[in-house]
Amino acid sequence: MRTQHGVSLTYGLLETLGQSIVAGHYDSTGFPTEAELCLRFAASRTVAREAVKMLTAKGLLSARPRQGTKVEPVSRWNLLDPDVTRWLMERPFSNTIYREFTEVRLAIEPVAASLAAQHADRKDIKAIRDGLNGMREHAAEHDQALAADIEFHVAILRASGNPFFWQLRELINTALRLSIGVTNKISGHTASIPAHEAVLIAIEKGDADGALHAMRAILLESLELIKTYDPAVGE
């Protein structure tokens, strides 16, 4: 039976290896053998084996007889896994991953806003408005404005009444942190309060089409900003 200490060692190694795989550190060198992992990270074979097993379950690694353990292509990663999406956030900037995350948002959030206009109750509306008010109150404070922006969008997922959308909140939360953080940096200011308020007003009125188009407009603008962003110029 593993001790709590053993569990923490396993998750510590999982975190280190997961971040390294997603950052591409093993793309040219190949993934270490079990013996190399034990030596490099001062880990027991049990800890190393368990960490590799967990990474394999997340789709990042595969093990085959006589071929050893190798890093799988991104297409095989479980991108809905909260650890994987969090590690993706820590990678060096890539227009591709930011664009892909925003495209996921574009596929989900306008429909969620439309459903929220049809199903949101007073509690849901208050949560969305609280997010908008936070954006307004903290417009000059990037981190707090970003947190409020995320609160606004996640509240709409909940207000949609669709449990599948709510199950995607971790993925959307990560996508929001990635895309909103970058688009705020590109534009030089926090998100547009009037654009977000238009979404809320449509939801309050029960205007499903209006909510869909207002949210879609926000995301299309974000997508265009991300497509043109050059981090070398933006620094």
Coordinates of N, CA and C in Angstrom, one line a residue, residues 7-235:
V7 N 2.7 8.7 -2.8 CA 1.8 9.3 -3.8 C 2.3 10.7 -4.2
S8 N 2.8 11.5 -3.3 CA 3.2 12.8 -3.6 C 4.5 12.8 -4.5
L9 N 5.3 11.8 -4.3 CA 6.5 11.6 -5.1 C 6.1 11.2 -6.5
T10 N 5.1 10.4 -6.7 CA 4.6 10.0 -8.0 C 4.0 11.2 -8.7
Y11 N 3.2 12.0 -8.0 CA 2.6 13.1 -8.7 C 3.6 14.2 -9.0
G12 N 4.6 14.3 -8.1 CA 5.7 15.3 -8.4 C 6.4 14.9 -9.7
L13 N 6.7 13.6 -9.9 CA 7.4 13.2 -11.1 C 6.5 13.3 -12.3
L14 N 5.2 13.0 -12.1 CA 4.2 13.1 -13.2 C 4.2 14.6 -13.7
E15 N 4.2 15.5 -12.7 CA 4.1 16.9 -13.1 C 5.4 17.3 -13.9
T16 N 6.5 16.9 -13.4 CA 7.8 17.3 -14.1 C 7.9 16.7 -15.5
L17 N 7.5 15.4 -15.6 CA 7.6 14.8 -16.9 C 6.5 15.3 -17.8
G18 N 5.3 15.5 -17.3 CA 4.3 16.0 -18.2 C 4.6 17.3 -18.8
Q19 N 5.1 18.2 -17.9 CA 5.5 19.6 -18.4 C 6.6 19.5 -19.5
S20 N 7.6 18.6 -19.2 CA 8.7 18.4 -20.1 C 8.2 17.8 -21.5
I21 N 7.3 16.9 -21.4 CA 6.8 16.3 -22.7 C 6.1 17.3 -23.5
V22 N 5.2 18.0 -22.9 CA 4.3 19.0 -23.6 C 5.2 20.1 -24.1
A23 N 6.3 20.5 -23.4 CA 7.2 21.5 -23.9 C 8.1 21.1 -25.0
G24 N 8.1 19.8 -25.3 CA 8.9 19.3 -26.4 C 10.3 18.9 -26.0
H25 N 10.6 18.7 -24.7 CA 12.0 18.5 -24.3 C 12.5 17.1 -24.8
Y26 N 11.6 16.2 -25.1 CA 12.1 14.9 -25.5 C 11.9 14.6 -27.0
D27 N 11.5 15.7 -27.7 CA 11.3 15.5 -29.1 C 12.5 15.0 -29.9
S28 N 13.7 15.5 -29.5 CA 14.9 15.1 -30.2 C 15.7 14.1 -29.5
T29 N 15.5 13.9 -28.2 CA 16.4 13.0 -27.4 C 15.7 11.6 -27.2
G30 N 14.4 11.6 -27.3 CA 13.7 10.4 -26.9 C 13.4 10.3 -25.4
F31 N 12.4 9.6 -25.0 CA 12.0 9.6 -23.6 C 13.0 8.6 -22.8
P32 N 13.3 9.0 -21.6 CA 14.3 8.2 -20.8 C 13.7 6.8 -20.5
T33 N 14.6 5.9 -20.3 CA 14.2 4.6 -19.8 C 13.9 4.6 -18.4
E34 N 13.3 3.6 -17.9 CA 12.9 3.6 -16.4 C 14.1 3.7 -15.6
A35 N 15.2 3.1 -15.9 CA 16.5 3.2 -15.1 C 17.0 4.6 -15.2
E36 N 16.9 5.3 -16.3 CA 17.4 6.7 -16.4 C 16.5 7.6 -15.6
L37 N 15.2 7.4 -15.6 CA 14.3 8.2 -14.8 C 14.6 8.1 -13.3
C38 N 14.9 6.8 -12.9 CA 15.2 6.6 -11.5 C 16.5 7.4 -11.1
L39 N 17.5 7.3 -12.0 CA 18.8 7.9 -11.7 C 18.7 9.4 -11.8
R40 N 18.0 10.0 -12.8 CA 17.9 11.4 -13.0 C 17.1 12.1 -12.0
F41 N 16.0 11.4 -11.5 CA 15.1 12.1 -10.6 C 15.1 11.5 -9.2
A42 N 16.1 10.6 -8.9 CA 16.2 10.0 -7.6 C 14.9 9.4 -7.2
A43 N 14.3 8.7 -8.1 CA 13.0 8.1 -7.9 C 13.1 6.5 -7.8
S44 N 12.3 5.9 -7.0 CA 12.2 4.4 -7.0 C 11.6 3.9 -8.3
R45 N 11.8 2.7 -8.6 CA 11.2 2.1 -9.8 C 9.7 2.1 -9.7
T46 N 9.2 2.0 -8.5 CA 7.7 2.0 -8.3 C 7.1 3.4 -8.7
V47 N 7.8 4.4 -8.2 CA 7.4 5.8 -8.5 C 7.5 6.1 -10.0
A48 N 8.6 5.7 -10.6 CA 8.8 6.0 -12.0 C 7.8 5.2 -12.9
R49 N 7.6 4.0 -12.5 CA 6.7 3.1 -13.3 C 5.2 3.7 -13.2
E50 N 4.8 4.2 -12.0 CA 3.5 4.7 -11.8 C 3.3 6.0 -12.6
A51 N 4.3 6.9 -12.5 CA 4.2 8.1 -13.3 C 4.1 7.9 -14.8
V52 N 4.9 7.0 -15.3 CA 4.8 6.6 -16.7 C 3.5 6.0 -17.1
K53 N 2.9 5.2 -16.2 CA 1.6 4.6 -16.4 C 0.5 5.7 -16.5
M54 N 0.6 6.7 -15.6 CA -0.4 7.8 -15.6 C -0.2 8.7 -16.9
L55 N 1.0 8.9 -17.3 CA 1.2 9.7 -18.6 C 0.7 8.9 -19.8
T56 N 0.9 7.6 -19.7 CA 0.4 6.7 -20.8 C -1.2 6.8 -20.9
A57 N -1.8 6.8 -19.7 CA -3.3 6.9 -19.7 C -3.7 8.3 -20.2
K58 N -2.9 9.3 -20.1 CA -3.3 10.6 -20.6 C -2.9 10.8 -22.1
G59 N -2.4 9.7 -22.7 CA -2.1 9.7 -24.1 C -0.7 10.3 -24.5
L60 N 0.1 10.7 -23.5 CA 1.3 11.4 -23.8 C 2.4 10.4 -24.2
L61 N 2.3 9.2 -23.6 CA 3.4 8.2 -23.8 C 2.7 6.9 -24.3
S62 N 3.6 6.0 -24.9 CA 3.1 4.7 -25.3 C 4.3 3.8 -25.1
A63 N 4.1 2.5 -24.7 CA 5.1 1.6 -24.5 C 4.8 0.3 -25.3
R64 N 5.8 -0.1 -26.1 CA 5.7 -1.3 -26.9 C 6.9 -2.2 -26.7
P65 N 6.6 -3.5 -26.8 CA 7.7 -4.5 -26.6 C 8.9 -4.2 -27.6
R66 N 10.1 -4.2 -27.1 CA 11.3 -4.0 -27.8 C 11.5 -2.6 -28.4
Q67 N 10.5 -1.8 -28.2 CA 10.6 -0.4 -28.7 C 10.7 0.6 -27.6
G68 N 10.4 0.2 -26.4 CA 10.6 1.1 -25.2 C 9.4 2.1 -25.1
T69 N 9.6 3.1 -24.3 CA 8.5 4.1 -24.1 C 8.9 5.3 -25.0
K70 N 7.9 5.8 -25.7 CA 8.1 6.9 -26.6 C 7.0 8.0 -26.4
V71 N 7.3 9.2 -26.7 CA 6.3 10.3 -26.7 C 5.4 10.2 -27.9
E72 N 4.1 10.3 -27.6 CA 3.1 10.2 -28.7 C 2.9 11.6 -29.3
P73 N 2.4 11.7 -30.6 CA 2.1 13.0 -31.2 C 1.0 13.7 -30.5
V74 N 0.9 15.0 -30.6 CA -0.2 15.7 -30.0 C -1.6 15.2 -30.3
S75 N -1.7 14.7 -31.5 CA -3.0 14.2 -31.9 C -3.5 13.0 -31.1
R76 N -2.6 12.4 -30.3 CA -3.0 11.2 -29.5 C -3.2 11.6 -28.0
W77 N -2.8 12.9 -27.7 CA -2.9 13.3 -26.3 C -4.4 13.5 -25.9
N78 N -4.7 13.2 -24.6 CA -6.1 13.5 -24.1 C -6.1 15.0 -23.8
L79 N -6.5 15.8 -24.7 CA -6.5 17.2 -24.6 C -7.6 17.7 -23.6
L80 N -8.6 16.8 -23.3 CA -9.6 17.2 -22.3 C -9.2 16.9 -20.9
D81 N -8.0 16.3 -20.7 CA -7.5 16.0 -19.4 C -7.0 17.3 -18.8
P82 N -7.5 17.7 -17.6 CA -7.1 19.0 -16.9 C -5.6 19.1 -16.8
D83 N -4.8 18.1 -16.5 CA -3.4 18.2 -16.4 C -2.8 18.5 -17.7
V84 N -3.2 17.9 -18.8 CA -2.7 18.1 -20.1 C -3.0 19.6 -20.6
T85 N -4.2 20.0 -20.4 CA -4.5 21.4 -20.8 C -3.7 22.4 -19.9
R86 N -3.5 22.1 -18.7 CA -2.7 23.0 -17.8 C -1.2 23.0 -18.3
W87 N -0.7 21.9 -18.6 CA 0.7 21.8 -19.1 C 0.8 22.6 -20.5
L88 N -0.2 22.5 -21.3 CA -0.2 23.3 -22.5 C -0.1 24.8 -22.3
M89 N -0.7 25.2 -21.2 CA -0.6 26.7 -20.9 C 0.9 27.1 -20.6
E90 N 1.7 26.1 -20.2 CA 3.1 26.5 -19.8 C 4.1 26.3 -20.9
R91 N 3.6 26.0 -22.1 CA 4.5 25.9 -23.2 C 4.9 27.2 -23.8
P92 N 6.0 27.4 -24.5 CA 6.3 28.6 -25.1 C 5.2 29.0 -26.1
F93 N 5.0 30.3 -26.4 CA 3.9 30.7 -27.2 C 3.9 30.0 -28.5
S94 N 2.7 29.6 -28.9 CA 2.5 29.1 -30.3 C 1.1 29.6 -30.8
N95 N 1.1 30.3 -31.9 CA -0.1 30.8 -32.5 C -1.1 29.6 -32.7
T96 N -0.6 28.5 -33.1 CA -1.4 27.3 -33.4 C -2.3 26.9 -32.2
I97 N -1.6 26.7 -31.1 CA -2.4 26.2 -29.9 C -3.4 27.2 -29.4
Y98 N -3.0 28.5 -29.5 CA -3.9 29.6 -29.0 C -5.1 29.6 -30.0
R99 N -4.8 29.5 -31.3 CA -5.9 29.5 -32.3 C -6.8 28.4 -32.1
E100 N -6.3 27.2 -31.8 CA -7.1 26.0 -31.7 C -8.0 26.1 -30.4
F101 N -7.4 26.6 -29.3 CA -8.2 26.8 -28.1 C -9.4 27.8 -28.4
T102 N -9.1 28.8 -29.1 CA -10.1 29.8 -29.4 C -11.2 29.2 -30.3
E103 N -10.8 28.4 -31.2 CA -11.8 27.7 -32.1 C -12.7 26.8 -31.3
V104 N -12.1 26.2 -30.3 CA -13.0 25.3 -29.4 C -14.0 26.2 -28.7
R105 N -13.5 27.4 -28.2 CA -14.5 28.3 -27.6 C -15.6 28.8 -28.6
L106 N -15.1 29.0 -29.8 CA -16.1 29.5 -30.8 C -17.1 28.4 -31.1
A107 N -16.8 27.2 -31.0 CA -17.7 26.1 -31.2 C -18.7 25.9 -30.1
I108 N -18.3 26.3 -28.9 CA -19.1 26.0 -27.7 C -19.8 27.2 -27.1
E109 N -19.1 28.3 -26.9 CA -19.7 29.4 -26.1 C -20.8 30.2 -26.8
P110 N -20.9 30.4 -28.1 CA -22.0 31.1 -28.6 C -23.3 30.3 -28.4
V111 N -23.2 29.0 -28.6 CA -24.4 28.1 -28.4 C -24.8 28.1 -26.9
A112 N -23.7 28.1 -26.0 CA -24.0 28.2 -24.6 C -24.7 29.5 -24.2
A113 N -24.3 30.6 -24.8 CA -25.0 31.9 -24.6 C -26.4 31.8 -25.1
S114 N -26.7 31.2 -26.2 CA -28.0 31.1 -26.7 C -28.9 30.3 -25.8
L115 N -28.4 29.2 -25.3 CA -29.1 28.3 -24.4 C -29.3 29.1 -23.1
A116 N -28.3 29.8 -22.6 CA -28.5 30.6 -21.4 C -29.7 31.6 -21.5
A117 N -29.8 32.2 -22.7 CA -30.9 33.1 -22.9 C -32.3 32.4 -22.8
Q118 N -32.3 31.1 -23.0 CA -33.5 30.4 -22.9 C -33.8 29.7 -21.5
H119 N -32.7 29.5 -20.8 CA -32.8 28.7 -19.6 C -32.3 29.4 -18.3
A120 N -31.6 30.5 -18.4 CA -31.0 31.1 -17.2 C -32.1 31.6 -16.2
D121 N -31.8 31.3 -14.9 CA -32.7 31.8 -13.9 C -32.0 33.0 -13.2
R122 N -32.6 33.6 -12.2 CA -32.1 34.8 -11.5 C -30.7 34.6 -11.0
K123 N -30.5 33.4 -10.4 CA -29.1 33.1 -9.8 C -28.1 33.1 -10.9
D124 N -28.4 32.5 -12.1 CA -27.5 32.4 -13.2 C -27.2 33.8 -13.7
I125 N -28.3 34.6 -13.9 CA -28.1 36.0 -14.4 C -27.2 36.8 -13.4
K126 N -27.4 36.6 -12.1 CA -26.6 37.3 -11.1 C -25.1 36.9 -11.3
A127 N -24.8 35.6 -11.5 CA -23.4 35.2 -11.6 C -22.8 35.8 -12.8
I128 N -23.5 35.8 -13.9 CA -23.0 36.5 -15.2 C -22.7 37.9 -14.9
R129 N -23.7 38.6 -14.3 CA -23.5 40.0 -14.0 C -22.4 40.3 -13.1
D130 N -22.2 39.5 -12.1 CA -21.1 39.6 -11.1 C -19.8 39.6 -11.9
G131 N -19.7 38.7 -12.9 CA -18.5 38.6 -13.7 C -18.2 39.9 -14.5
L132 N -19.3 40.4 -15.1 CA -19.2 41.7 -15.8 C -18.8 42.8 -14.9
N133 N -19.5 42.9 -13.8 CA -19.1 44.0 -12.8 C -17.7 43.9 -12.4
G134 N -17.2 42.7 -12.2 CA -15.8 42.5 -11.8 C -14.9 43.0 -12.9
M135 N -15.2 42.7 -14.1 CA -14.4 43.2 -15.3 C -14.4 44.7 -15.3
R136 N -15.5 45.3 -15.0 CA -15.6 46.8 -15.0 C -14.8 47.4 -13.8
E137 N -15.0 46.8 -12.7 CA -14.3 47.4 -11.5 C -12.8 47.2 -11.5
H138 N -12.3 46.2 -12.1 CA -10.9 45.9 -12.1 C -10.3 46.0 -13.5
A139 N -10.8 46.9 -14.3 CA -10.3 47.1 -15.7 C -8.9 47.4 -15.7
A140 N -8.4 48.1 -14.7 CA -7.0 48.6 -14.7 C -6.1 47.6 -14.0
E141 N -6.6 46.4 -13.6 CA -5.8 45.4 -12.9 C -5.9 44.1 -13.7
H142 N -4.9 43.8 -14.4 CA -4.9 42.7 -15.4 C -5.4 41.4 -14.8
D143 N -4.7 41.0 -13.8 CA -5.0 39.6 -13.2 C -6.5 39.5 -12.7
Q144 N -6.9 40.6 -12.0 CA -8.3 40.5 -11.5 C -9.3 40.7 -12.6
A145 N -9.0 41.5 -13.6 CA -9.9 41.6 -14.7 C -10.0 40.3 -15.5
L146 N -8.9 39.6 -15.7 CA -8.9 38.3 -16.3 C -9.7 37.3 -15.6
A147 N -9.6 37.3 -14.2 CA -10.4 36.4 -13.4 C -11.8 36.6 -13.5
A148 N -12.2 37.9 -13.6 CA -13.6 38.3 -13.7 C -14.2 37.9 -15.1
D149 N -13.3 38.1 -16.1 CA -13.7 37.7 -17.5 C -14.0 36.3 -17.6
I150 N -13.1 35.5 -17.0 CA -13.3 34.0 -16.9 C -14.6 33.7 -16.2
E151 N -14.8 34.3 -15.0 CA -16.0 34.1 -14.2 C -17.3 34.4 -15.1
F152 N -17.2 35.4 -15.9 CA -18.3 35.8 -16.8 C -18.6 34.6 -17.8
H153 N -17.6 34.1 -18.4 CA -17.8 33.1 -19.5 C -18.2 31.8 -18.9
V154 N -17.6 31.4 -17.7 CA -17.9 30.1 -17.1 C -19.3 30.1 -16.5
A155 N -19.8 31.3 -16.0 CA -21.1 31.4 -15.6 C -22.1 31.2 -16.7
I156 N -21.8 31.6 -17.9 CA -22.7 31.3 -19.0 C -22.7 29.9 -19.4
L157 N -21.6 29.2 -19.2 CA -21.6 27.7 -19.4 C -22.6 27.0 -18.5
R158 N -22.6 27.4 -17.2 CA -23.5 26.9 -16.2 C -24.9 27.3 -16.5
A159 N -25.1 28.5 -16.9 CA -26.5 29.0 -17.2 C -27.1 28.4 -18.4
S160 N -26.3 27.8 -19.3 CA -26.8 27.1 -20.5 C -27.8 25.9 -20.1
G161 N -27.6 25.4 -18.9 CA -28.4 24.3 -18.5 C -28.0 22.9 -19.1
N162 N -26.9 23.0 -19.9 CA -26.5 21.7 -20.6 C -25.3 21.1 -19.8
P163 N -25.5 20.0 -19.2 CA -24.5 19.4 -18.3 C -23.2 19.0 -19.1
F164 N -23.3 18.8 -20.4 CA -22.1 18.5 -21.2 C -21.2 19.7 -21.3
F165 N -21.8 20.9 -21.5 CA -21.1 22.1 -21.5 C -20.4 22.3 -20.2
W166 N -21.1 22.1 -19.1 CA -20.5 22.3 -17.8 C -19.4 21.3 -17.5
Q167 N -19.5 20.1 -18.0 CA -18.4 19.2 -17.9 C -17.1 19.6 -18.6
L168 N -17.3 20.5 -19.6 CA -16.1 21.0 -20.3 C -15.5 22.3 -19.7
R169 N -15.9 22.6 -18.5 CA -15.5 23.9 -17.9 C -14.0 24.0 -17.7
E170 N -13.4 22.8 -17.4 CA -11.9 22.9 -17.1 C -11.2 23.2 -18.4
L171 N -11.6 22.6 -19.5 CA -11.0 22.9 -20.8 C -11.3 24.3 -21.2
I172 N -12.5 24.8 -21.0 CA -12.9 26.1 -21.4 C -12.1 27.1 -20.5
N173 N -12.0 26.8 -19.2 CA -11.2 27.7 -18.3 C -9.8 27.8 -18.8
T174 N -9.2 26.7 -19.2 CA -7.8 26.8 -19.7 C -7.8 27.6 -21.0
A175 N -8.7 27.3 -21.9 CA -8.8 28.1 -23.2 C -9.0 29.6 -22.9
L176 N -9.8 29.9 -21.9 CA -10.0 31.3 -21.6 C -8.7 31.9 -21.1
R177 N -8.1 31.3 -20.2 CA -6.8 31.9 -19.6 C -5.8 32.1 -20.7
L178 N -5.7 31.1 -21.6 CA -4.8 31.3 -22.8 C -5.2 32.4 -23.7
S179 N -6.4 32.3 -24.2 CA -6.8 33.3 -25.3 C -7.0 34.7 -24.8
I180 N -7.7 34.8 -23.6 CA -8.0 36.1 -23.1 C -6.7 36.8 -22.7
G181 N -5.8 36.1 -22.0 CA -4.6 36.7 -21.6 C -3.8 37.2 -22.8
V182 N -3.7 36.4 -23.9 CA -3.0 36.8 -25.0 C -3.7 38.0 -25.8
T183 N -5.0 37.9 -26.0 CA -5.7 38.9 -26.7 C -5.7 40.3 -26.0
N184 N -5.7 40.2 -24.6 CA -5.6 41.4 -23.9 C -4.2 42.1 -24.1
K185 N -3.2 41.2 -24.1 CA -1.8 41.7 -24.4 C -1.7 42.3 -25.7
I186 N -2.3 41.7 -26.7 CA -2.2 42.1 -28.1 C -2.9 43.5 -28.3
S187 N -4.1 43.6 -27.7 CA -4.9 44.8 -27.9 C -4.4 45.9 -27.0
G188 N -3.7 45.6 -25.9 CA -3.2 46.6 -25.0 C -4.2 47.0 -24.0
H189 N -5.3 46.3 -23.9 CA -6.3 46.6 -22.8 C -7.1 45.4 -22.5
T190 N -7.8 45.4 -21.4 CA -8.7 44.3 -21.1 C -9.9 44.2 -22.0
A191 N -10.7 43.1 -21.8 CA -11.8 42.9 -22.7 C -12.8 44.0 -22.8
S192 N -13.5 44.1 -23.9 CA -14.5 45.1 -24.1 C -15.7 44.9 -23.2
I193 N -15.9 45.9 -22.3 CA -17.1 45.8 -21.4 C -18.4 45.9 -22.2
P194 N -18.5 46.8 -23.2 CA -19.8 46.9 -24.0 C -20.1 45.6 -24.7
A195 N -19.0 44.9 -25.3 CA -19.3 43.7 -26.0 C -19.8 42.6 -25.1
H196 N -19.2 42.5 -23.9 CA -19.7 41.5 -23.0 C -21.1 41.9 -22.4
E197 N -21.3 43.1 -22.2 CA -22.6 43.6 -21.7 C -23.7 43.2 -22.7
A198 N -23.4 43.3 -24.0 CA -24.3 43.0 -25.0 C -24.8 41.5 -24.9
V199 N -23.8 40.6 -24.5 CA -24.2 39.2 -24.3 C -25.2 39.1 -23.1
L200 N -24.8 39.8 -22.0 CA -25.7 39.7 -20.8 C -27.1 40.2 -21.1
I201 N -27.1 41.4 -21.8 CA -28.4 42.0 -22.1 C -29.3 41.0 -22.9
A202 N -28.7 40.4 -23.9 CA -29.5 39.5 -24.7 C -29.9 38.3 -23.9
I203 N -29.1 37.8 -23.0 CA -29.5 36.7 -22.1 C -30.6 37.1 -21.2
E204 N -30.5 38.3 -20.6 CA -31.6 38.8 -19.7 C -32.9 38.9 -20.5
K205 N -32.8 39.3 -21.7 CA -34.1 39.5 -22.5 C -34.6 38.2 -23.1
G206 N -33.9 37.1 -22.9 CA -34.3 35.9 -23.5 C -34.1 35.8 -25.0
D207 N -33.2 36.7 -25.5 CA -32.9 36.8 -27.0 C -31.8 35.8 -27.3
A208 N -32.2 34.6 -27.7 CA -31.2 33.5 -28.0 C -30.3 33.9 -29.1
D209 N -30.9 34.3 -30.2 CA -30.1 34.7 -31.4 C -29.2 35.8 -31.1
G210 N -29.7 36.8 -30.4 CA -28.8 38.0 -30.0 C -27.7 37.6 -29.1
A211 N -27.9 36.7 -28.2 CA -26.8 36.2 -27.3 C -25.8 35.4 -28.1
L212 N -26.2 34.6 -29.0 CA -25.3 33.8 -29.8 C -24.4 34.7 -30.7
H213 N -25.0 35.7 -31.3 CA -24.2 36.5 -32.2 C -23.3 37.5 -31.4
A214 N -23.8 37.9 -30.3 CA -22.9 38.8 -29.5 C -21.7 38.1 -28.9
M215 N -21.9 36.8 -28.5 CA -20.7 36.0 -28.1 C -19.8 35.7 -29.2
R216 N -20.4 35.3 -30.3 CA -19.7 35.0 -31.5 C -18.8 36.1 -32.0
A217 N -19.3 37.3 -31.9 CA -18.5 38.5 -32.3 C -17.3 38.7 -31.4
I218 N -17.4 38.5 -30.1 CA -16.3 38.5 -29.2 C -15.2 37.6 -29.6
L219 N -15.6 36.3 -29.9 CA -14.7 35.3 -30.1 C -14.0 35.4 -31.5
L220 N -14.8 35.9 -32.5 CA -14.2 36.1 -33.8 C -13.1 37.2 -33.8
E221 N -13.4 38.2 -33.0 CA -12.4 39.3 -32.8 C -11.1 38.7 -32.2
S222 N -11.3 37.9 -31.1 CA -10.2 37.3 -30.5 C -9.4 36.4 -31.4
L223 N -10.1 35.6 -32.3 CA -9.4 34.7 -33.2 C -8.6 35.5 -34.2
E224 N -9.1 36.6 -34.7 CA -8.4 37.5 -35.6 C -7.1 38.1 -35.0
L225 N -7.2 38.5 -33.7 CA -6.0 39.0 -33.0 C -5.0 38.0 -32.9
I226 N -5.4 36.8 -32.5 CA -4.4 35.7 -32.3 C -3.7 35.3 -33.6
K227 N -4.5 35.2 -34.7 CA -3.9 34.8 -36.0 C -2.8 35.8 -36.4
T228 N -2.9 37.1 -36.1 CA -1.9 38.0 -36.5 C -0.8 38.3 -35.5
Y229 N -0.9 37.7 -34.3 CA 0.1 38.0 -33.3 C 1.5 37.4 -33.6
D230 N 2.5 38.3 -33.4 CA 3.9 37.9 -33.5 C 4.5 38.2 -32.2
P231 N 4.8 37.2 -31.3 CA 5.3 37.5 -30.0 C 6.6 38.2 -30.0
A232 N 7.4 38.0 -31.0 CA 8.7 38.8 -31.1 C 8.5 40.3 -31.3
V233 N 7.4 40.6 -32.0 CA 7.1 42.1 -32.2 C 6.3 42.6 -30.9
G234 N 5.5 41.6 -30.3 CA 4.7 42.1 -29.2 C 5.4 42.3 -28.0
E235 N 6.6 41.8 -27.8 CA 7.4 42.0 -26.6 C 7.9 43.4 -26.5

